Amino acid sequence: MHLATYLGLLHTSLRTLAGAFREVAKGHGEEPDVRSTCEVLANRLDGQVEKLGPIVDRYGEHRESEPERLHAAEFEQTRGGAVGLLRDLQDLYALASFTDITWTVVGQAAQGLRDEELLNVVSSCEKDTARQLAWLKTRMKQSAPQALIAARG
Amino acid sequence: MDRIADVWGPRTPHGRETDWPVRVDQQLADGIGESDVDRWVQSACVLCSNGCGCDIAVKDGRMVGVRGRAADIVNHGRLGPKGLFGSWQAHRTDRLTKPLIRRHGVLVETDWDTAMNEVVHRSQELLAESGPSSHGFYTSGQLFLEEYYTLGVIGKTGIGTPHMDGNTRLCTATAAAALKESFGSDGQPACHADIDLCDALFLFGHNMAATQTVMWARVLDRLAGPERPRVVVVDPRRTPVAESADVHLAPLPGTNQALLNGLLRAVIEHGWIDHDYIARHTLGFEELKSTVEPYTPEHVAEICRISPVDLLHAAEIFGTSRRVLSTVLQGFYQSHQATAASCQVNNLHLIRGMIGKPGGGVLQMNGQPTAQNTRETGADGDLPGFRNWDNEEHVRELARLWNVDPLTIPHWAPPTHAMQIWRYAEQGSIRFLWISATNPAVSLPELARIRDILRKEDLFVVVQDGFPTETTELADVVLPAALWGEKQGTFTNLSRVVHLSEQAVEPPGEARSDLDIFLDYASRMGFRDRDGDPLIKWKDAEGAFDAWRECSRGRPCDYTELTYEKLRGGSGIAWGPERLYADGHFPTAADYCEDYGHDLLTGATVTPTEYKAQRPDGRAFLKAAEYLPPHEQANAEYPFLCTTGRSVYHFHTRTKTGRSPELRRAAPEPWVEMSPEDAAELGFSDGDVVLVESERGSVEVPVRIGRCRGGVVFLPFHYGYWDVEPDGHQRAANELTRTEWDPVSKQPLYKISAVRIRRT
Ligand code: SF4
């Protein structure tokens, strides 16, 4: 069963994403809303990882084939300035979209397996992932005009 | 009678459902008797959001006193200490009477032409260089409706910048946000008369005795009369309000959301809810119920450090009283999870079906006198007339009204809130900042940072005010403005009551009304509509009011029924019915609502598609949120939590009240208040001068042993530097506060700064 592969993928990407939110919180401390919201979202991602625990215990996880590629998407370092912030949020958006679709795929498997426990985890985590994406989009829409038109330097 | 000592005046007790007796309060200058007064000019007090109707006494072209209007529905003749002493006295003292311009680093007097030409020149230069988003406007909660609307049109389409806000962001942004989230639009549901009718009164983070003294006098008269309402107070300090409470809950700062979830859970669990109302008029009950489920009394007691028995007692009073009136203010609005917690107050009322009922409703309070108009007219960044920036048709409506291209009206993203405007100025992308009738160098958080921004070489700062302030000191151009009593205009109080304030006297020197200044700027800038006609077609206050009436037509805040003529004589008049939503129908229809709403935890906006999919169609939203611990926590290094607030004798940064001799004497200096236990542990006695420090700054003030709960200290926010020798910046509470804001309302979190205290 390849579900184990996907659970591994999910597990890694959730941790990567949590780490990336923390990086951005630290790197953009001068934007208090970015700092505090990224921290809140990172903490909630820890919660997702925790919820995945019992599922992984049941199905196992397979993490060998993917880490290379996931590592490539990993968040390296925050950038400076208004455009830098925009780009960092965009990277978070890409990472969050990745976990979003991974949850969807895992959810499909849960349907097939009629695994109610997993289905519950998926639906609560998908809501939270939607929240991440919605916030990132809101914040980027807010910053974009100023960063792209009026910002200097 | 000494109305400084007796803040609320003598009691006129009355029972439930009987009229609040009239009591006319009056104050005249020394040596002036009633027979000396040449004329009385109709107005209303602008020293808090209550908006008490009053008449200004005029003699020989000067204001010499004030008297409450007996017929006014807001105050039935009463005035409080600020109204009596602070409103009219300061008008000849220490005013700005000539424009100032910075030359070689110093502000020097100049004439209007030179000052305005400089402003216009800089404005046009920047528009050519980097477009409208180089401009920011930061206004007030103290101008008149006509001035805000004019400024709104200038900013929104004359310039076309999204960067407009008011200091209302610091005082009532959360009220507006909570009303929009729950009911689909701003607009106060309850009214003042509900105080006369209620069986229980809940004050959430609202020290009404200090913030709106006449409103509190109305409550005191109920408390002294038969069928006294039960009172529940949520406040970390034992305020006078808390002293008269049946239940006083003193949660740790930052834990309101947990407390409210606990109240909701208890009310739901005991079945004190209106199932039929919930089914017909609300959305989201199941989610609310499951969200509050974990908040058992014991769990909440642990988070908030309160007694679980008190929590249940409060829930019982809420759940079983026939008519409950709730008020909410800064203890919620300026604290952690501000909008979320304020929405939970709305939820308590919605699940009991108690909105818009006589004596049963909610007052999401305002702070400043004219804050409601900043919100209505769009001077705070929202679109005028409670229109929705994310609704294309609303934007087109405005464009038709103003006869401009819809594309010139910024609506591509949420309007920029004040804290973000300052950030853009700090980063250098806003380079033109026009500040009117407010004093950010004392009132914004983290003052050292604000001073640095105002001093920036590449930021052109225009400040328009009646007095020299800590902010005018740092301006490039200072424009002297007329004050209350020196100009005409209307304003709307916390319960939607509109008052006309007539001009009583001439402004001093060359000072001009804020309206005239904005009109002058618009004409010098040559703003045009699509046909090449002047964009702004009015020339005076009444013309502006009539234009605004058209703009508000068909919207929730419809002013078309009101005219200057109707507002003359008698009482102020509310827009809309006496109470909103009596029929359980809310302005949530997708094509009508002011906002599609937000996620309460992060502030992420709900998209139009998502909103429509919920089919709100007139139903209210029961928005739920879990409690999150605040980011700022007391710790080993900074073991106390500091909250800021007001003195009953002062308003805002004291520019007016500090110039009234009586008020000044009553509260001349700042102080830090702490509990007797904390003071004993630190070895402080009353009057010891101490240093209160946060990570951001410090103040040096005497200790007042008093009303705080353990672990919490309090600083009044009024005091700045204009009336003391400048020896460092160690007086203003906001030296200590933190640059952080609520994710939904964007209101700064003044109520929660970790500090340490030591003897100097
Ligand atoms: S309660 Fe407010 S409006 Fe009324 S007199 Fe006092 S300060 Fe003025």
Tab-separated table of N, CA, C and O in Angstrom, chain B residues 41-113:
chain	number	residue	atom	x	y	z
B	41	VAL	N	-26.050	78.754	22.311
B	41	VAL	CA	-25.926	78.193	20.968
B	41	VAL	C	-25.944	76.671	21.057
B	41	VAL	O	-25.178	76.075	21.823
B	42	GLN	N	-26.774	76.052	20.249
B	42	GLN	CA	-26.987	74.595	20.365
B	42	GLN	C	-25.768	73.784	19.905
B	42	GLN	O	-25.142	74.079	18.883
B	43	SER	N	-25.479	72.734	20.676
B	43	SER	CA	-24.347	71.871	20.325
B	43	SER	C	-24.495	70.552	21.071
B	43	SER	O	-25.567	70.222	21.569
B	44	ALA	N	-23.424	69.810	21.120
B	44	ALA	CA	-23.335	68.607	21.956
B	44	ALA	C	-21.876	68.455	22.330
B	44	ALA	O	-20.991	68.914	21.608
B	45	CYS	N	-21.640	67.814	23.450
B	45	CYS	CA	-20.274	67.741	23.975
B	45	CYS	C	-19.414	66.786	23.154
B	45	CYS	O	-19.849	65.698	22.795
B	46	VAL	N	-18.185	67.215	22.865
B	46	VAL	CA	-17.272	66.344	22.100
B	46	VAL	C	-16.114	65.850	22.958
B	46	VAL	O	-14.993	65.775	22.503
B	47	LEU	N	-16.393	65.478	24.192
B	47	LEU	CA	-15.288	64.979	25.012
B	47	LEU	C	-15.419	63.503	25.374
B	47	LEU	O	-14.649	62.994	26.187
B	48	CYS	N	-16.412	62.851	24.822
B	48	CYS	CA	-16.447	61.389	24.829
B	48	CYS	C	-17.570	60.944	23.910
B	48	CYS	O	-18.321	61.764	23.397
B	49	SER	N	-17.737	59.655	23.745
B	49	SER	CA	-18.677	59.147	22.749
B	49	SER	C	-20.138	59.262	23.161
B	49	SER	O	-21.025	58.967	22.376
B	50	ASN	N	-20.394	59.688	24.414
B	50	ASN	CA	-21.784	59.805	24.830
B	50	ASN	C	-22.504	60.888	24.028
B	50	ASN	O	-23.668	60.737	23.671
B	51	GLY	N	-21.812	61.999	23.757
B	51	GLY	CA	-22.411	63.052	22.955
B	51	GLY	C	-23.597	63.706	23.637
B	51	GLY	O	-24.712	63.757	23.103
B	52	CYS	N	-23.377	64.257	24.833
B	52	CYS	CA	-24.469	64.881	25.585
B	52	CYS	C	-24.884	66.189	24.916
B	52	CYS	O	-24.046	67.060	24.650
B	53	GLY	N	-26.195	66.352	24.697
B	53	GLY	CA	-26.700	67.585	24.106
B	53	GLY	C	-26.467	68.751	25.051
B	53	GLY	O	-26.684	68.640	26.262
B	54	CYS	N	-25.987	69.884	24.527
B	54	CYS	CA	-25.719	71.034	25.384
B	54	CYS	C	-25.903	72.329	24.608
B	54	CYS	O	-26.021	72.327	23.390
B	55	ASP	N	-25.943	73.426	25.338
B	55	ASP	CA	-25.934	74.752	24.743
B	55	ASP	C	-24.693	75.474	25.230
B	55	ASP	O	-24.322	75.372	26.403
B	56	ILE	N	-24.086	76.222	24.320
B	56	ILE	CA	-22.880	76.971	24.672
B	56	ILE	C	-23.297	78.406	25.005
B	56	ILE	O	-24.022	79.039	24.235
B	57	ALA	N	-22.833	78.891	26.154
B	57	ALA	CA	-23.125	80.276	26.533
B	57	ALA	C	-22.118	81.206	25.865
B	57	ALA	O	-20.917	80.964	25.916
B	58	VAL	N	-22.623	82.284	25.238
B	58	VAL	CA	-21.732	83.218	24.561
B	58	VAL	C	-21.947	84.619	25.140
B	58	VAL	O	-23.083	85.039	25.352
B	59	LYS	N	-20.833	85.274	25.422
B	59	LYS	CA	-20.917	86.684	25.839
B	59	LYS	C	-19.787	87.455	25.161
B	59	LYS	O	-18.634	87.022	25.192
B	60	ASP	N	-20.132	88.547	24.555
B	60	ASP	CA	-19.150	89.390	23.850
B	60	ASP	C	-18.265	88.588	22.907
B	60	ASP	O	-17.042	88.752	22.885
B	61	GLY	N	-18.878	87.664	22.176
B	61	GLY	CA	-18.120	86.900	21.194
B	61	GLY	C	-17.194	85.848	21.783
B	61	GLY	O	-16.320	85.344	21.084
B	62	ARG	N	-17.374	85.536	23.054
B	62	ARG	CA	-16.544	84.487	23.671
B	62	ARG	C	-17.425	83.436	24.310
B	62	ARG	O	-18.521	83.729	24.780
B	63	MET	N	-16.909	82.207	24.345
B	63	MET	CA	-17.633	81.143	25.043
B	63	MET	C	-17.406	81.328	26.541
B	63	MET	O	-16.254	81.420	26.988
B	64	VAL	N	-18.490	81.380	27.296
B	64	VAL	CA	-18.345	81.613	28.738
B	64	VAL	C	-19.004	80.528	29.573
B	64	VAL	O	-19.121	80.667	30.796
B	65	GLY	N	-19.439	79.450	28.953
B	65	GLY	CA	-20.024	78.390	29.758
B	65	GLY	C	-20.831	77.426	28.929
B	65	GLY	O	-20.865	77.512	27.690
B	66	VAL	N	-21.479	76.510	29.634
B	66	VAL	CA	-22.175	75.442	28.944
B	66	VAL	C	-23.313	74.953	29.837
B	66	VAL	O	-23.251	75.079	31.071
B	67	ARG	N	-24.373	74.422	29.201
B	67	ARG	CA	-25.539	73.947	29.954
B	67	ARG	C	-26.107	72.728	29.230
B	67	ARG	O	-26.218	72.727	27.995
B	68	GLY	N	-26.457	71.682	29.976
B	68	GLY	CA	-27.032	70.483	29.364
B	68	GLY	C	-28.415	70.773	28.795
B	68	GLY	O	-29.137	71.614	29.333
B	69	ARG	N	-28.782	70.092	27.724
B	69	ARG	CA	-30.111	70.301	27.132
B	69	ARG	C	-31.100	69.292	27.735
B	69	ARG	O	-30.950	68.083	27.577
B	70	ALA	N	-32.117	69.841	28.396
B	70	ALA	CA	-33.086	69.002	29.107
B	70	ALA	C	-33.803	68.049	28.156
B	70	ALA	O	-34.126	66.913	28.509
B	71	ALA	N	-34.035	68.493	26.937
B	71	ALA	CA	-34.850	67.709	26.009
B	71	ALA	C	-34.057	66.619	25.297
B	71	ALA	O	-34.629	65.822	24.549
B	72	ASP	N	-32.766	66.565	25.519
B	72	ASP	CA	-31.979	65.624	24.729
B	72	ASP	C	-32.117	64.190	25.247
B	72	ASP	O	-31.981	63.936	26.446
B	73	ILE	N	-32.364	63.247	24.313
B	73	ILE	CA	-32.599	61.860	24.718
B	73	ILE	C	-31.348	61.210	25.305
B	73	ILE	O	-31.427	60.207	25.997
B	74	VAL	N	-30.197	61.774	25.036
B	74	VAL	CA	-28.965	61.159	25.515
B	74	VAL	C	-28.715	61.468	26.988
B	74	VAL	O	-28.384	60.577	27.772
B	75	ASN	N	-28.857	62.719	27.378
B	75	ASN	CA	-28.404	63.120	28.720
B	75	ASN	C	-29.474	63.746	29.592
B	75	ASN	O	-29.221	63.986	30.767
B	76	HIS	N	-30.667	64.025	29.063
B	76	HIS	CA	-31.742	64.627	29.870
B	76	HIS	C	-31.203	65.778	30.727
B	76	HIS	O	-31.498	65.868	31.912
B	77	GLY	N	-30.362	66.599	30.124
B	77	GLY	CA	-29.884	67.814	30.791
B	77	GLY	C	-28.546	67.710	31.495
B	77	GLY	O	-27.942	68.713	31.846
B	78	ARG	N	-28.058	66.499	31.668
B	78	ARG	CA	-26.843	66.366	32.477
B	78	ARG	C	-25.566	66.611	31.672
B	78	ARG	O	-25.532	66.396	30.465
B	79	LEU	N	-24.534	67.000	32.401
B	79	LEU	CA	-23.183	67.036	31.839
B	79	LEU	C	-22.220	66.527	32.906
B	79	LEU	O	-22.491	66.655	34.099
B	80	GLY	N	-21.114	65.961	32.469
B	80	GLY	CA	-20.101	65.482	33.410
B	80	GLY	C	-18.981	66.504	33.548
B	80	GLY	O	-19.016	67.563	32.918
B	81	PRO	N	-17.974	66.191	34.377
B	81	PRO	CA	-16.896	67.155	34.629
B	81	PRO	C	-16.178	67.626	33.353
B	81	PRO	O	-15.869	68.808	33.223
B	82	LYS	N	-15.938	66.706	32.429
B	82	LYS	CA	-15.229	67.135	31.212
B	82	LYS	C	-16.092	68.101	30.409
B	82	LYS	O	-15.614	69.115	29.909
B	83	GLY	N	-17.366	67.765	30.281
B	83	GLY	CA	-18.265	68.647	29.543
B	83	GLY	C	-18.380	70.011	30.216
B	83	GLY	O	-18.348	71.059	29.565
B	84	LEU	N	-18.494	69.999	31.542
B	84	LEU	CA	-18.696	71.248	32.273
B	84	LEU	C	-17.456	72.148	32.244
B	84	LEU	O	-17.565	73.358	32.107
B	85	PHE	N	-16.283	71.547	32.390
B	85	PHE	CA	-15.073	72.361	32.541
B	85	PHE	C	-14.137	72.317	31.334
B	85	PHE	O	-13.334	73.218	31.149
B	86	GLY	N	-14.205	71.232	30.586
B	86	GLY	CA	-13.185	71.046	29.539
B	86	GLY	C	-13.618	71.498	28.165
B	86	GLY	O	-12.795	71.656	27.265
B	87	SER	N	-14.910	71.695	27.969
B	87	SER	CA	-15.383	71.906	26.603
B	87	SER	C	-15.102	73.321	26.100
B	87	SER	O	-14.640	73.504	24.980
B	88	TRP	N	-15.354	74.324	26.917
B	88	TRP	CA	-15.348	75.695	26.406
B	88	TRP	C	-14.164	76.524	26.888
B	88	TRP	O	-13.877	77.576	26.345
B	89	GLN	N	-13.458	76.032	27.920
B	89	GLN	CA	-12.483	76.897	28.584
B	89	GLN	C	-11.203	77.134	27.805
B	89	GLN	O	-10.579	78.171	27.947
B	90	ALA	N	-10.833	76.130	26.998
B	90	ALA	CA	-9.479	76.169	26.448
B	90	ALA	C	-9.367	76.986	25.161
B	90	ALA	O	-8.315	77.063	24.567
B	91	HIS	N	-10.470	77.622	24.773
B	91	HIS	CA	-10.469	78.132	23.412
B	91	HIS	C	-9.602	79.342	23.156
B	91	HIS	O	-9.256	79.627	22.029
B	92	ARG	N	-9.275	80.043	24.218
B	92	ARG	CA	-8.415	81.212	23.997
B	92	ARG	C	-7.009	80.961	24.536
B	92	ARG	O	-6.173	81.845	24.532
B	93	THR	N	-6.776	79.780	25.076
B	93	THR	CA	-5.496	79.532	25.723
B	93	THR	C	-4.558	78.826	24.771
B	93	THR	O	-4.894	77.756	24.275
B	94	ASP	N	-3.420	79.445	24.508
B	94	ASP	CA	-2.340	78.654	23.976
B	94	ASP	C	-2.677	78.034	22.619
B	94	ASP	O	-2.265	76.917	22.324
B	95	ARG	N	-3.459	78.736	21.806
B	95	ARG	CA	-3.904	78.143	20.537
B	95	ARG	C	-2.897	78.374	19.417
B	95	ARG	O	-2.076	79.297	19.457
B	96	LEU	N	-3.011	77.544	18.403
B	96	LEU	CA	-2.304	77.803	17.166
B	96	LEU	C	-3.130	78.834	16.393
B	96	LEU	O	-4.313	78.603	16.139
B	97	THR	N	-2.526	79.944	16.053
B	97	THR	CA	-3.303	80.991	15.381
B	97	THR	C	-2.765	81.335	14.003
B	97	THR	O	-3.373	82.095	13.265
B	98	LYS	N	-1.600	80.796	13.674
B	98	LYS	CA	-1.010	81.042	12.353
B	98	LYS	C	-0.411	79.751	11.821
B	98	LYS	O	0.068	78.934	12.593
B	99	PRO	N	-0.434	79.553	10.505
B	99	PRO	CA	0.249	78.380	9.953
B	99	PRO	C	1.751	78.449	10.263
B	99	PRO	O	2.313	79.542	10.390
B	100	LEU	N	2.362	77.287	10.390
B	100	LEU	CA	3.806	77.212	10.620
B	100	LEU	C	4.436	76.379	9.520
B	100	LEU	O	3.827	75.449	8.996
B	101	ILE	N	5.673	76.714	9.227
B	101	ILE	CA	6.384	75.946	8.206
B	101	ILE	C	7.813	75.728	8.675
B	101	ILE	O	8.377	76.583	9.379
B	102	ARG	N	8.358	74.551	8.362
B	102	ARG	CA	9.714	74.262	8.835
B	102	ARG	C	10.727	74.864	7.862
B	102	ARG	O	10.712	74.574	6.675
B	103	ARG	N	11.572	75.732	8.387
B	103	ARG	CA	12.636	76.354	7.591
B	103	ARG	C	13.951	76.147	8.325
B	103	ARG	O	14.057	76.524	9.494
B	104	HIS	N	14.907	75.546	7.646
B	104	HIS	CA	16.206	75.240	8.261
B	104	HIS	C	16.026	74.542	9.603
B	104	HIS	O	16.645	74.904	10.611
B	105	GLY	N	15.116	73.583	9.622
B	105	GLY	CA	14.973	72.765	10.830
B	105	GLY	C	14.077	73.357	11.908
B	105	GLY	O	13.788	72.684	12.889
B	106	VAL	N	13.627	74.600	11.754
B	106	VAL	CA	12.764	75.182	12.798
B	106	VAL	C	11.404	75.572	12.220
B	106	VAL	O	11.312	76.024	11.079
B	107	LEU	N	10.381	75.425	13.057
B	107	LEU	CA	9.041	75.843	12.643
B	107	LEU	C	8.915	77.353	12.805
B	107	LEU	O	9.163	77.877	13.886
B	108	VAL	N	8.543	78.013	11.719
B	108	VAL	CA	8.353	79.469	11.800
B	108	VAL	C	6.962	79.831	11.292
B	108	VAL	O	6.368	79.091	10.503
B	109	GLU	N	6.457	80.955	11.761
B	109	GLU	CA	5.126	81.400	11.336
B	109	GLU	C	5.137	81.774	9.867
B	109	GLU	O	6.119	82.305	9.354
B	110	THR	N	4.005	81.494	9.220
B	110	THR	CA	3.902	81.884	7.822
B	110	THR	C	2.443	82.219	7.521
B	110	THR	O	1.615	82.250	8.420
B	111	ASP	N	2.118	82.462	6.239
B	111	ASP	CA	0.719	82.738	5.903
B	111	ASP	C	0.109	81.495	5.249
B	111	ASP	O	0.814	80.562	4.879
B	112	TRP	N	-1.200	81.518	5.094
B	112	TRP	CA	-1.906	80.352	4.562
B	112	TRP	C	-1.443	79.991	3.162
B	112	TRP	O	-1.291	78.815	2.829
B	113	ASP	N	-1.247	81.012	2.333
B	113	ASP	CA	-0.847	80.746	0.957
B	113	ASP	C	0.460	79.968	0.889
B	113	ASP	O	0.577	78.971	0.185
